[in-house]
Amino acid sequence: MKLGRTGAFWTAAIVLALVLWSSGAPSVLYPIYAQQWELSPVVVTTVFATYQLALLVVLPVFGSLSDQFGRRLVMTWGVTLLAASAIVFAFAPHVSFLFLGRALQGAGSGLAMSAATASLVENNTTGNPRFASSLATIATAVGLTFALVLSGVFAQFLPMPLFWSYIVLLALTVGAVIALVLTRDDRPAYTRPWRPQALRLAPGLRLSFSIATLSVSLAYCVGAIFLSLGAQMIEQFTQTSDTAVVGLLLGCSSAAIGVTALLLSRVTPHVAVWTGTFLTVASLALMASAAAFGSITLFLCWCVMGGVAYSFAFTGGLGVINHTAPVHSRGAALSLLYLVAYALQAATVIGIGAFATAGTLRTAVGAAAIVLTGLCIALLVLTTVDARRASPPVSIHA
């Protein structure tokens, strides 16, 4: 039995969900790792950033693979690496295994993410071209929410708190590979022999690409703070050691991402980018306030507002690039977008970790808020330039 276009569409959504499930699975557990192995904040954030650093290796070399070999095959390779990472994490005896697990996650995500995103666009049968971008956001939010909540619940109520979340992930990746095998072969009919090549943009895409990439990067950078240090921030500033509560708080953020994305299929990409930028500034203010006052209510507001901002910024950014990139180079364009976004995300989390290790976590959070607000201003300038360029000239007749 083979799955048709609809089956391929929903299978790609499942793959995207698993990419974020894999990425978020260790997030609630980082304080446990830090306590068990006496890890400093910079070590924790460097473990987190190993994922992004692996992507920086994979995406430039293999980012266009799905344009050459088809989306299905490349997604299968990526999900297989995610399965391997789950095994490494489940049986990790010391911190070096965390670095290896994150590297496998990054490599798998680098292969699977752009291929799955392109597959959503190409197998979309709804008649609404923006639905694919919205579903990409919803799928990632669902995967991340389950990862955060289940990791926290398992760690709080089950023996071997660092084991069960990864076993669930392993089972899901096996199911995803089976679903991919059942989808149709989507390899291009005529291809040249593949060789590694630099990722390039099609002519005329620079401004649109810059807007899309910066919008997605903002979402990723704020999301990285949630996933790398969010659990430690909540525990340290609110004196909450219940991992189930921490997982639920962080899960509220990813749930807000998904709920908001349900409403975005009819919002134009540029409006989503504008809205996401302003909401990101508001969420950064809430983040700094939550760290300053140690209020669990402010943390909840930060999680929800940050999730809503992420949804607008990420969906808007993907919508801009999906609308403008030609189909024959869409995989490469998306890979280049993810490459830049993950580079900025890695720099953000490593910088915050180093700042927190040298000083305090509270001052590191404040510094991050200032820097990311500067990126928001840059994005607003670019979108204003693009809007003026797209506006027809006004003619004045005597």
Short mmCIF file of C-alpha atoms in Angstrom, two decimals, residues 45 75 91 98 124 162 194 196 245-246 301 321 348 357:
data_model
loop_
_atom_site.label_atom_id
_atom_site.label_comp_id
_atom_site.label_asym_id
_atom_site.label_seq_id
_atom_site.Cartn_x
_atom_site.Cartn_y
_atom_site.Cartn_z
CA THR A 45 24.48 25.93 26.59
CA MET A 75 13.76 12.72 5.27
CA PHE A 91 22.11 5.43 27.73
CA LEU A 98 25.27 14.54 25.38
CA ASN A 124 -0.33 20.78 -0.26
CA LEU A 162 16.85 10.52 31.96
CA TRP A 194 25.30 14.85 -7.09
CA PRO A 196 28.61 18.93 -2.65
CA VAL A 245 5.73 22.08 36.64
CA VAL A 246 8.78 23.25 34.71
CA CYS A 301 3.26 35.30 30.68
CA ILE A 321 10.66 32.40 1.32
CA THR A 348 23.02 33.48 21.20
CA THR A 357 29.15 31.62 33.93
#
